[in-house]
mmCIF file of C-alpha atoms in Angstrom:
data_model
loop_
_atom_site.group_PDB
_atom_site.id
_atom_site.type_symbol
_atom_site.label_atom_id
_atom_site.label_comp_id
_atom_site.label_asym_id
_atom_site.label_seq_id
_atom_site.Cartn_x
_atom_site.Cartn_y
_atom_site.Cartn_z
ATOM 1 C CA MET S 1 69.296 45.827 -30.490
ATOM 2 C CA PHE S 2 66.231 48.019 -30.675
ATOM 3 C CA SER S 3 62.964 46.946 -29.141
ATOM 4 C CA CYS S 4 59.644 48.636 -29.793
ATOM 5 C CA ARG S 5 58.574 49.438 -26.233
ATOM 6 C CA ILE S 6 55.410 51.203 -25.200
ATOM 7 C CA GLU S 7 56.396 50.995 -21.523
ATOM 8 C CA GLY S 8 58.094 54.272 -20.717
ATOM 9 C CA MET S 9 57.016 55.916 -23.944
ATOM 10 C CA THR S 10 54.385 57.999 -22.157
ATOM 11 C CA ASP S 11 57.092 59.517 -19.957
ATOM 12 C CA LYS S 12 59.211 60.363 -22.996
ATOM 13 C CA PHE S 13 56.300 62.267 -24.498
ATOM 14 C CA SER S 14 54.968 63.811 -21.292
ATOM 15 C CA ASN S 15 55.085 67.268 -22.886
ATOM 16 C CA SER S 16 52.362 66.257 -25.324
ATOM 17 C CA PRO S 17 50.030 69.043 -26.494
ATOM 18 C CA VAL S 18 47.107 66.748 -25.579
ATOM 19 C CA PRO S 19 46.623 64.320 -22.676
ATOM 20 C CA ASP S 20 46.934 60.555 -23.152
ATOM 21 C CA VAL S 21 43.690 59.071 -24.396
ATOM 22 C CA VAL S 22 44.152 55.326 -24.893
ATOM 23 C CA PRO S 23 44.595 53.049 -21.853
ATOM 24 C CA ALA S 24 48.261 52.108 -21.403
ATOM 25 C CA GLU S 25 47.383 48.430 -20.983
ATOM 26 C CA LEU S 26 45.717 48.344 -24.399
ATOM 27 C CA LEU S 27 48.703 50.060 -26.027
ATOM 28 C CA ALA S 28 51.071 47.552 -24.465
ATOM 29 C CA ARG S 29 49.028 44.590 -25.705
ATOM 30 C CA LEU S 30 48.859 45.997 -29.213
ATOM 31 C CA SER S 31 52.590 46.707 -29.249
ATOM 32 C CA ASP S 32 53.504 43.255 -27.987
ATOM 33 C CA ALA S 33 51.421 41.610 -30.726
ATOM 34 C CA ALA S 34 52.374 43.925 -33.601
ATOM 35 C CA GLY S 35 55.432 42.034 -34.796
ATOM 36 C CA ALA S 36 53.670 38.688 -34.969
ATOM 37 C CA LEU S 37 50.710 40.307 -36.720
ATOM 38 C CA GLU S 38 52.981 41.499 -39.514
ATOM 39 C CA GLU S 39 54.784 38.176 -39.775
ATOM 40 C CA THR S 40 51.657 36.025 -40.030
ATOM 41 C CA GLY S 41 49.454 38.450 -41.949
ATOM 42 C CA ALA S 42 46.469 37.164 -39.959
ATOM 43 C CA TRP S 43 43.420 39.422 -39.747
ATOM 44 C CA PRO S 44 43.609 41.381 -36.435
ATOM 45 C CA ASP S 45 40.370 39.972 -35.084
ATOM 46 C CA GLU S 46 41.772 39.722 -31.555
ATOM 47 C CA GLN S 47 43.077 43.292 -31.687
ATOM 48 C CA LEU S 48 39.671 44.564 -32.769
ATOM 49 C CA ARG S 49 38.144 42.701 -29.848
ATOM 50 C CA TRP S 50 40.576 44.450 -27.513
ATOM 51 C CA LEU S 51 39.505 47.797 -28.967
ATOM 52 C CA ALA S 52 35.855 46.898 -28.434
ATOM 53 C CA GLU S 53 36.473 45.837 -24.829
ATOM 54 C CA ALA S 54 38.255 49.146 -24.139
ATOM 55 C CA GLY S 55 35.367 51.104 -25.656
ATOM 56 C CA VAL S 56 37.492 52.512 -28.487
ATOM 57 C CA LEU S 57 34.976 51.427 -31.138
ATOM 58 C CA ARG S 58 32.412 53.751 -29.533
ATOM 59 C CA TRP S 59 34.582 56.863 -29.628
ATOM 60 C CA ASN S 60 33.721 58.146 -33.093
ATOM 61 C CA LEU S 61 29.991 57.554 -32.694
ATOM 62 C CA PRO S 62 27.502 60.062 -31.242
ATOM 63 C CA ASP S 63 26.318 59.500 -27.690
ATOM 64 C CA ALA S 64 23.030 58.086 -28.934
ATOM 65 C CA PHE S 65 25.006 55.080 -30.167
ATOM 66 C CA GLY S 66 28.431 55.333 -28.562
ATOM 67 C CA ASP S 67 30.743 57.526 -26.499
ATOM 68 C CA ALA S 68 31.549 60.523 -28.686
ATOM 69 C CA ARG S 69 35.042 61.986 -28.427
ATOM 70 C CA ASP S 70 35.992 65.296 -29.965
ATOM 71 C CA SER S 71 38.406 65.706 -32.877
ATOM 72 C CA LEU S 72 41.329 66.466 -30.596
ATOM 73 C CA GLU S 73 40.857 63.267 -28.594
ATOM 74 C CA MET S 74 40.271 61.131 -31.686
ATOM 75 C CA THR S 75 43.423 62.431 -33.352
ATOM 76 C CA ALA S 76 45.428 61.809 -30.186
ATOM 77 C CA ALA S 77 44.007 58.282 -30.015
ATOM 78 C CA TYR S 78 45.058 57.592 -33.594
ATOM 79 C CA GLU S 79 48.579 58.799 -32.838
ATOM 80 C CA GLU S 80 48.912 56.673 -29.710
ATOM 81 C CA LEU S 81 47.452 53.576 -31.356
ATOM 82 C CA ALA S 82 49.617 53.933 -34.465
ATOM 83 C CA ALA S 83 52.718 54.092 -32.284
ATOM 84 C CA ALA S 84 51.668 50.740 -30.811
ATOM 85 C CA CYS S 85 50.409 48.940 -33.943
ATOM 86 C CA LEU S 86 50.045 50.704 -37.268
ATOM 87 C CA THR S 87 48.179 47.840 -38.930
ATOM 88 C CA THR S 88 45.432 47.675 -36.318
ATOM 89 C CA THR S 89 45.128 51.452 -36.330
ATOM 90 C CA PHE S 90 44.840 51.585 -40.107
ATOM 91 C CA VAL S 91 42.068 48.976 -39.995
ATOM 92 C CA LEU S 92 40.348 51.031 -37.283
ATOM 93 C CA SER S 93 40.636 54.176 -39.400
ATOM 94 C CA GLN S 94 38.877 52.483 -42.315
ATOM 95 C CA ARG S 95 36.149 51.164 -40.044
ATOM 96 C CA ASN S 96 35.762 54.639 -38.545
ATOM 97 C CA ALA S 97 35.667 56.264 -41.978
ATOM 98 C CA ALA S 98 32.713 54.045 -42.847
ATOM 99 C CA CYS S 99 31.047 54.905 -39.528
ATOM 100 C CA VAL S 100 31.469 58.628 -40.223
ATOM 101 C CA ARG S 101 29.510 58.223 -43.458
ATOM 102 C CA LEU S 102 26.790 56.280 -41.660
ATOM 103 C CA VAL S 103 26.578 58.854 -38.855
ATOM 104 C CA GLY S 104 26.149 61.610 -41.435
ATOM 105 C CA SER S 105 23.492 59.711 -43.390
ATOM 106 C CA GLU S 106 19.916 60.927 -43.593
ATOM 107 C CA ASN S 107 18.813 57.278 -43.749
ATOM 108 C CA ASP S 108 17.833 56.967 -40.096
ATOM 109 C CA GLU S 109 16.552 53.414 -40.447
ATOM 110 C CA LEU S 110 19.961 52.291 -41.712
ATOM 111 C CA ARG S 111 21.709 54.186 -38.937
ATOM 112 C CA GLN S 112 19.509 52.643 -36.255
ATOM 113 C CA ARG S 113 20.154 49.176 -37.652
ATOM 114 C CA LEU S 114 23.929 49.334 -38.041
ATOM 115 C CA LEU S 115 25.429 51.799 -35.573
ATOM 116 C CA PRO S 116 24.517 50.021 -32.299
ATOM 117 C CA GLU S 117 26.048 46.787 -33.629
ATOM 118 C CA LEU S 118 29.170 48.607 -34.775
ATOM 119 C CA ALA S 119 29.538 50.401 -31.441
ATOM 120 C CA GLU S 120 29.751 47.102 -29.576
ATOM 121 C CA GLY S 121 31.991 45.392 -32.123
ATOM 122 C CA ARG S 122 29.359 42.839 -33.084
ATOM 123 C CA MET S 123 29.657 43.957 -36.703
ATOM 124 C CA PHE S 124 32.563 45.188 -38.776
ATOM 125 C CA THR S 125 32.235 47.661 -41.600
ATOM 126 C CA THR S 126 34.839 49.162 -43.864
ATOM 127 C CA VAL S 127 35.057 51.747 -46.604
ATOM 128 C CA GLY S 128 35.837 51.629 -50.314
ATOM 129 C CA ILE S 129 35.646 55.124 -51.759
ATOM 130 C CA SER S 130 39.138 55.808 -53.126
ATOM 131 C CA HIS S 131 37.792 55.481 -56.670
ATOM 132 C CA LEU S 132 35.632 58.522 -55.905
ATOM 133 C CA THR S 133 38.523 60.570 -54.493
ATOM 134 C CA THR S 134 42.167 59.787 -55.380
ATOM 135 C CA SER S 135 42.220 56.433 -57.187
ATOM 136 C CA ARG S 136 41.319 55.739 -60.824
ATOM 137 C CA GLN S 137 40.243 59.295 -61.497
ATOM 138 C CA HIS S 138 42.055 59.132 -64.840
ATOM 139 C CA LEU S 139 39.650 56.581 -66.298
ATOM 140 C CA ALA S 140 37.166 57.685 -68.968
ATOM 141 C CA GLN S 141 34.438 55.525 -67.443
ATOM 142 C CA PRO S 142 33.630 55.493 -63.710
ATOM 143 C CA ALA S 143 35.142 52.600 -61.781
ATOM 144 C CA VAL S 144 31.713 51.728 -60.354
ATOM 145 C CA ARG S 145 28.408 52.430 -62.059
ATOM 146 C CA VAL S 146 25.068 52.633 -60.262
ATOM 147 C CA ALA S 147 21.680 52.304 -61.967
ATOM 148 C CA THR S 148 18.191 52.365 -60.498
ATOM 149 C CA ASP S 149 15.768 49.579 -61.321
ATOM 150 C CA GLY S 150 12.482 50.163 -59.539
ATOM 151 C CA ASP S 151 13.088 49.724 -55.838
ATOM 152 C CA GLU S 152 16.538 48.269 -56.441
ATOM 153 C CA LEU S 153 20.001 49.607 -57.160
ATOM 154 C CA ARG S 154 22.317 47.822 -59.591
ATOM 155 C CA LEU S 155 26.075 48.166 -59.165
ATOM 156 C CA SER S 156 28.776 47.100 -61.593
ATOM 157 C CA GLY S 157 32.516 47.713 -61.647
ATOM 158 C CA THR S 158 35.529 47.403 -59.378
ATOM 159 C CA VAL S 159 36.196 48.963 -55.992
ATOM 160 C CA PRO S 160 40.008 49.021 -56.059
ATOM 161 C CA TRP S 161 41.028 49.315 -52.404
ATOM 162 C CA VAL S 162 38.969 47.895 -49.536
ATOM 163 C CA THR S 163 40.570 47.090 -46.199
ATOM 164 C CA GLY S 164 39.269 43.950 -44.529
ATOM 165 C CA ALA S 165 36.811 43.357 -47.355
ATOM 166 C CA GLY S 166 36.593 39.643 -46.696
ATOM 167 C CA PHE S 167 35.792 40.185 -43.010
ATOM 168 C CA ALA S 168 33.297 43.035 -43.311
ATOM 169 C CA ASP S 169 29.579 42.690 -42.803
ATOM 170 C CA SER S 170 29.127 45.735 -45.014
ATOM 171 C CA ILE S 171 31.271 47.923 -47.261
ATOM 172 C CA VAL S 172 30.446 51.604 -47.476
ATOM 173 C CA THR S 173 31.198 52.258 -51.111
ATOM 174 C CA GLY S 174 29.795 54.266 -53.961
ATOM 175 C CA GLY S 175 29.401 54.725 -57.645
ATOM 176 C CA THR S 176 28.391 57.084 -60.389
ATOM 177 C CA CYS S 177 24.941 57.251 -61.941
ATOM 178 C CA GLU S 178 24.245 57.770 -65.622
ATOM 179 C CA ASP S 179 23.589 61.495 -65.090
ATOM 180 C CA GLY S 180 26.949 61.984 -63.330
ATOM 181 C CA THR S 181 25.607 62.141 -59.788
ATOM 182 C CA GLN S 182 26.979 59.758 -57.185
ATOM 183 C CA MET S 183 25.660 57.528 -54.413
ATOM 184 C CA LEU S 184 27.095 55.994 -51.274
ATOM 185 C CA ILE S 185 25.746 52.586 -50.307
ATOM 186 C CA ALA S 186 26.256 50.288 -47.296
ATOM 187 C CA LEU S 187 26.796 47.253 -49.468
ATOM 188 C CA PRO S 188 26.290 43.865 -47.768
ATOM 189 C CA ARG S 189 29.384 41.761 -48.406
ATOM 190 C CA THR S 190 27.259 38.666 -48.976
ATOM 191 C CA ALA S 191 25.125 40.239 -51.716
ATOM 192 C CA GLU S 192 25.005 38.162 -54.887
ATOM 193 C CA GLY S 193 27.547 39.358 -57.428
ATOM 194 C CA VAL S 194 30.060 40.636 -54.846
ATOM 195 C CA THR S 195 33.454 38.974 -55.324
ATOM 196 C CA ILE S 196 36.322 39.638 -52.913
ATOM 197 C CA ALA S 197 39.682 39.229 -54.640
ATOM 198 C CA PRO S 198 42.512 37.450 -52.791
ATOM 199 C CA PRO S 199 44.544 40.179 -51.070
ATOM 200 C CA PRO S 200 47.760 40.997 -52.935
ATOM 201 C CA ARG S 201 51.058 40.792 -51.087
ATOM 202 C CA LEU S 202 51.898 44.320 -49.932
ATOM 203 C CA LEU S 203 55.141 45.939 -48.820
ATOM 204 C CA ALA S 204 53.652 46.244 -45.323
ATOM 205 C CA LEU S 205 50.353 46.038 -43.423
ATOM 206 C CA ASN S 206 49.409 42.719 -45.007
ATOM 207 C CA ALA S 207 47.256 41.848 -42.004
ATOM 208 C CA SER S 208 44.886 44.618 -43.116
ATOM 209 C CA HIS S 209 43.754 42.302 -45.944
ATOM 210 C CA THR S 210 43.334 45.241 -48.294
ATOM 211 C CA THR S 211 42.119 44.109 -51.681
ATOM 212 C CA SER S 212 39.744 44.869 -54.536
ATOM 213 C CA VAL S 213 36.050 44.039 -54.767
ATOM 214 C CA GLN S 214 34.384 43.131 -58.038
ATOM 215 C CA LEU S 215 30.709 44.026 -58.476
ATOM 216 C CA ASP S 216 28.886 42.087 -61.184
ATOM 217 C CA ASP S 217 25.354 43.438 -61.556
ATOM 218 C CA VAL S 218 24.904 43.515 -57.788
ATOM 219 C CA ARG S 219 21.334 44.284 -56.794
ATOM 220 C CA VAL S 220 20.471 45.815 -53.424
ATOM 221 C CA SER S 221 17.453 47.546 -51.973
ATOM 222 C CA ARG S 222 17.306 51.327 -51.700
ATOM 223 C CA GLU S 223 17.248 50.858 -47.931
ATOM 224 C CA PHE S 224 21.057 50.565 -48.107
ATOM 225 C CA ILE S 225 21.565 54.076 -49.510
ATOM 226 C CA VAL S 226 23.850 56.116 -47.274
ATOM 227 C CA ALA S 227 23.861 59.314 -49.341
ATOM 228 C CA GLY S 228 22.876 60.610 -52.750
ATOM 229 C CA PRO S 229 22.316 60.696 -55.545
ATOM 230 C CA VAL S 230 24.110 64.058 -55.605
ATOM 231 C CA GLU S 231 27.113 65.561 -57.317
ATOM 232 C CA GLY S 232 30.342 65.022 -55.380
ATOM 233 C CA VAL S 233 28.826 62.731 -52.794
ATOM 234 C CA ILE S 234 32.076 62.398 -50.817
ATOM 235 C CA GLY S 235 32.222 66.087 -49.962
ATOM 236 C CA ARG S 236 28.540 66.296 -49.123
ATOM 237 C CA ALA S 237 28.222 63.116 -47.099
ATOM 238 C CA ALA S 238 31.044 63.685 -44.633
ATOM 239 C CA ALA S 239 30.147 64.157 -41.004
ATOM 240 C CA SER S 240 32.205 66.096 -38.523
ATOM 241 C CA GLY S 241 35.370 64.414 -37.292
ATOM 242 C CA THR S 242 39.129 64.342 -37.622
ATOM 243 C CA GLY S 243 38.833 64.182 -41.393
ATOM 244 C CA SER S 244 42.078 64.494 -43.300
ATOM 245 C CA PHE S 245 44.167 64.839 -40.121
ATOM 246 C CA THR S 246 43.865 61.087 -39.574
ATOM 247 C CA THR S 247 46.577 60.118 -42.051
ATOM 248 C CA SER S 248 48.955 62.686 -40.559
ATOM 249 C CA ALA S 249 48.193 61.430 -37.045
ATOM 250 C CA LEU S 250 49.073 57.873 -38.027
ATOM 251 C CA ALA S 251 52.321 59.019 -39.651
ATOM 252 C CA ILE S 252 53.170 60.992 -36.516
ATOM 253 C CA GLY S 253 52.386 57.903 -34.442
ATOM 254 C CA LEU S 254 54.860 55.801 -36.409
ATOM 255 C CA SER S 255 57.413 58.629 -36.096
ATOM 256 C CA ARG S 256 56.792 58.602 -32.347
ATOM 257 C CA ARG S 257 57.595 54.899 -32.164
ATOM 258 C CA ALA S 258 60.785 55.297 -34.208
ATOM 259 C CA LEU S 259 61.880 58.307 -32.164
ATOM 260 C CA SER S 260 61.336 56.385 -28.937
ATOM 261 C CA ASP S 261 63.574 53.581 -30.174
ATOM 262 C CA LEU S 262 66.184 56.070 -31.377
ATOM 263 C CA GLU S 263 66.260 57.757 -27.993
ATOM 264 C CA THR S 264 66.553 54.418 -26.236
ATOM 265 C CA GLU S 265 69.564 53.585 -28.392
ATOM 266 C CA ALA S 266 71.036 57.058 -27.824
ATOM 267 C CA GLU S 267 71.096 56.359 -24.097
ATOM 268 C CA ARG S 268 73.832 53.830 -24.871
ATOM 269 C CA ARG S 269 75.387 55.785 -27.738
ATOM 270 C CA PRO S 270 75.487 59.514 -26.929
ATOM 271 C CA ASP S 271 76.917 60.291 -30.377
ATOM 272 C CA LEU S 272 73.435 59.682 -31.787
ATOM 273 C CA MET S 273 72.060 62.744 -29.995
ATOM 274 C CA GLU S 274 73.458 64.953 -32.750
ATOM 275 C CA VAL S 275 70.810 63.411 -35.003
ATOM 276 C CA VAL S 276 68.128 62.550 -32.472
ATOM 277 C CA SER S 277 67.824 66.041 -30.979
ATOM 278 C CA PRO S 278 66.818 67.856 -34.194
ATOM 279 C CA LEU S 279 64.489 65.007 -35.130
ATOM 280 C CA ARG S 280 62.745 65.326 -31.773
ATOM 281 C CA ARG S 281 62.416 69.093 -32.180
ATOM 282 C CA GLU S 282 60.868 68.646 -35.613
ATOM 283 C CA PHE S 283 58.552 65.958 -34.264
ATOM 284 C CA GLU S 284 57.373 68.121 -31.375
ATOM 285 C CA THR S 285 56.838 71.145 -33.623
ATOM 286 C CA LEU S 286 54.801 69.105 -36.087
ATOM 287 C CA ARG S 287 52.602 67.664 -33.333
ATOM 288 C CA THR S 288 52.101 71.074 -31.776
ATOM 289 C CA ASP S 289 51.079 72.510 -35.142
ATOM 290 C CA MET S 290 48.663 69.677 -35.901
ATOM 291 C CA TYR S 291 46.844 69.893 -32.580
ATOM 292 C CA ALA S 292 46.811 73.696 -32.736
ATOM 293 C CA ALA S 293 45.212 73.441 -36.176
ATOM 294 C CA ILE S 294 42.534 71.118 -34.801
ATOM 295 C CA ARG S 295 41.859 73.519 -31.920
ATOM 296 C CA GLY S 296 41.891 76.482 -34.305
ATOM 297 C CA ASP S 297 44.649 78.114 -32.269
ATOM 298 C CA ALA S 298 46.419 80.353 -34.777
ATOM 299 C CA SER S 299 48.626 81.877 -32.066
ATOM 300 C CA VAL S 300 50.526 78.599 -31.643
ATOM 301 C CA ALA S 301 50.511 77.005 -35.071
ATOM 302 C CA ALA S 302 52.896 77.637 -37.959
ATOM 303 C CA PRO S 303 51.663 79.979 -40.728
ATOM 304 C CA ASP S 304 50.537 77.072 -42.932
ATOM 305 C CA THR S 305 48.712 74.365 -40.974
ATOM 306 C CA SER S 306 46.380 73.246 -43.720
ATOM 307 C CA SER S 307 45.736 69.519 -43.811
ATOM 308 C CA ALA S 308 47.821 69.243 -46.997
ATOM 309 C CA ALA S 309 50.777 71.105 -45.481
ATOM 310 C CA LEU S 310 50.695 68.971 -42.334
ATOM 311 C CA ARG S 311 50.447 65.819 -44.398
ATOM 312 C CA ARG S 312 53.509 66.803 -46.440
ATOM 313 C CA ARG S 313 55.483 67.446 -43.263
ATOM 314 C CA ALA S 314 54.281 64.243 -41.591
ATOM 315 C CA ASN S 315 55.192 62.172 -44.642
ATOM 316 C CA SER S 316 58.649 63.695 -44.816
ATOM 317 C CA LEU S 317 59.288 63.173 -41.119
ATOM 318 C CA VAL S 318 58.121 59.576 -40.919
ATOM 319 C CA LEU S 319 60.274 58.576 -43.883
ATOM 320 C CA ARG S 320 63.391 60.211 -42.435
ATOM 321 C CA MET S 321 62.718 59.155 -38.846
ATOM 322 C CA THR S 322 62.326 55.466 -39.689
ATOM 323 C CA GLN S 323 65.371 55.443 -41.955
ATOM 324 C CA ALA S 324 67.387 57.046 -39.167
ATOM 325 C CA GLU S 325 66.194 54.231 -36.910
ATOM 326 C CA LEU S 326 67.327 51.671 -39.470
ATOM 327 C CA ALA S 327 70.717 53.310 -39.951
ATOM 328 C CA ALA S 328 71.289 53.541 -36.194
ATOM 329 C CA SER S 329 70.347 49.898 -35.701
ATOM 330 C CA LYS S 330 73.092 48.844 -38.152
ATOM 331 C CA GLY S 331 72.981 45.351 -39.614
ATOM 332 C CA ALA S 332 70.527 44.048 -37.040
ATOM 333 C CA GLY S 333 67.868 46.405 -38.374
ATOM 334 C CA PHE S 334 68.175 44.913 -41.855
ATOM 335 C CA VAL S 335 66.985 41.522 -40.636
ATOM 336 C CA ALA S 336 63.347 40.735 -41.399
ATOM 337 C CA GLY S 337 61.196 41.119 -38.308
ATOM 338 C CA HIS S 338 63.379 43.740 -36.645
ATOM 339 C CA PRO S 339 61.341 46.766 -35.474
ATOM 340 C CA ALA S 340 63.447 49.133 -37.601
ATOM 341 C CA GLU S 341 62.968 47.016 -40.722
ATOM 342 C CA ARG S 342 59.230 46.909 -40.155
ATOM 343 C CA ALA S 343 59.065 50.640 -39.448
ATOM 344 C CA VAL S 344 60.810 51.514 -42.730
ATOM 345 C CA ARG S 345 58.355 49.386 -44.714
ATOM 346 C CA GLU S 346 55.378 50.807 -42.849
ATOM 347 C CA ALA S 347 56.568 54.356 -43.533
ATOM 348 C CA MET S 348 56.376 53.683 -47.276
ATOM 349 C CA PHE S 349 52.637 53.254 -46.874
ATOM 350 C CA PHE S 350 52.152 56.980 -46.400
ATOM 351 C CA LEU S 351 53.409 57.620 -49.929
ATOM 352 C CA VAL S 352 50.392 55.821 -51.370
ATOM 353 C CA TRP S 353 47.590 55.866 -48.786
ATOM 354 C CA SER S 354 45.016 58.557 -49.519
ATOM 355 C CA CYS S 355 47.817 60.652 -50.961
ATOM 356 C CA PRO S 356 46.600 63.551 -53.137
ATOM 357 C CA GLN S 357 48.758 64.715 -56.000
ATOM 358 C CA PRO S 358 50.185 67.822 -54.264
ATOM 359 C CA VAL S 359 51.488 65.626 -51.440
ATOM 360 C CA VAL S 360 52.975 63.154 -53.923
ATOM 361 C CA ALA S 361 54.561 66.015 -55.851
ATOM 362 C CA ALA S 362 56.092 67.434 -52.673
ATOM 363 C CA ALA S 363 57.605 64.049 -51.836
ATOM 364 C CA LEU S 364 59.060 63.659 -55.322
ATOM 365 C CA ARG S 365 60.587 67.126 -55.151
ATOM 366 C CA GLU S 366 62.145 66.308 -51.801
ATOM 367 C CA PHE S 367 63.560 63.049 -53.194
ATOM 368 C CA ALA S 368 65.089 65.039 -56.065
ATOM 369 C CA CYS S 369 66.444 67.685 -53.636
ATOM 370 C CA LEU S 370 64.490 70.405 -55.415
ATOM 371 C CA THR S 371 63.944 73.593 -53.445
ATOM 372 C CA GLU S 372 60.554 75.233 -53.150
#
């Protein structure tokens, strides 16, 4: 029987291209609680408290508010955390994505009000901007409309995907103005006209409480503007950070967990090494390429280390790695609650989370065994 163990995992990955970032004790606690979190679907409030106590919530904030870590360290942290508990790490990534927008805002009063509270974990924010990037772009009318009314903003429409919406103090979201420009707004969850839909049952990560938010003529002060109005507010409002490497780092983290379990099983069944060895080589090459790309080290990385190329490779690996874990675990892995069963479901998430069309197309071509 497999067991998802963080103890000993550091030794297995001692040849990492970056040093360990997250305290081992925190990783162990997250790993131990991950199975129950998935089974109950309860909001990971305790896990977020652990992150706050370890200072992790301060890492993507500038020193004026937190304890800034560079892109290399943040990406390594995401990988390590995802190997321990993907759900908690996904929630953290959405909180951090909102913080990135706030850090990059020219609204200093808003920054001064929110960022210190977020750094200490006294507030929780999340992000809902997929309708401005990858989701619902086919619609003739914008998913969320923003109009100005004196000193107020009026928002109407639906924000389709918001993680932890019902637990957030604010939701960094946006909409389109009548002239086609866009705004980002730190929307208070308790504003009149904001309705949080009951979270749908997902294939995995149900404890993230990802759901839609309906906005019915919501009125907020201009003091909540994060960015805009400008054209393409998402591209203009981003601050420096790990950016699009985050999704790949989380996929690599889940691959790391599956590989660790595979190698543990191979210690008892040497015949598995025929499969495990090439998977490990691919895993190590992918990690090396990702961190080389972040460092800008062209002498180490593969010819194509664009974020899209790395995401395609990470998606492919995590799907195959987790299915190998399931196959190696035999019938036991097909039982609900088994680490292999959970890993396979979690891997499916990367086919839909922030997945641009070229990455989707690459996955479909691989499924159909089409060559490049």
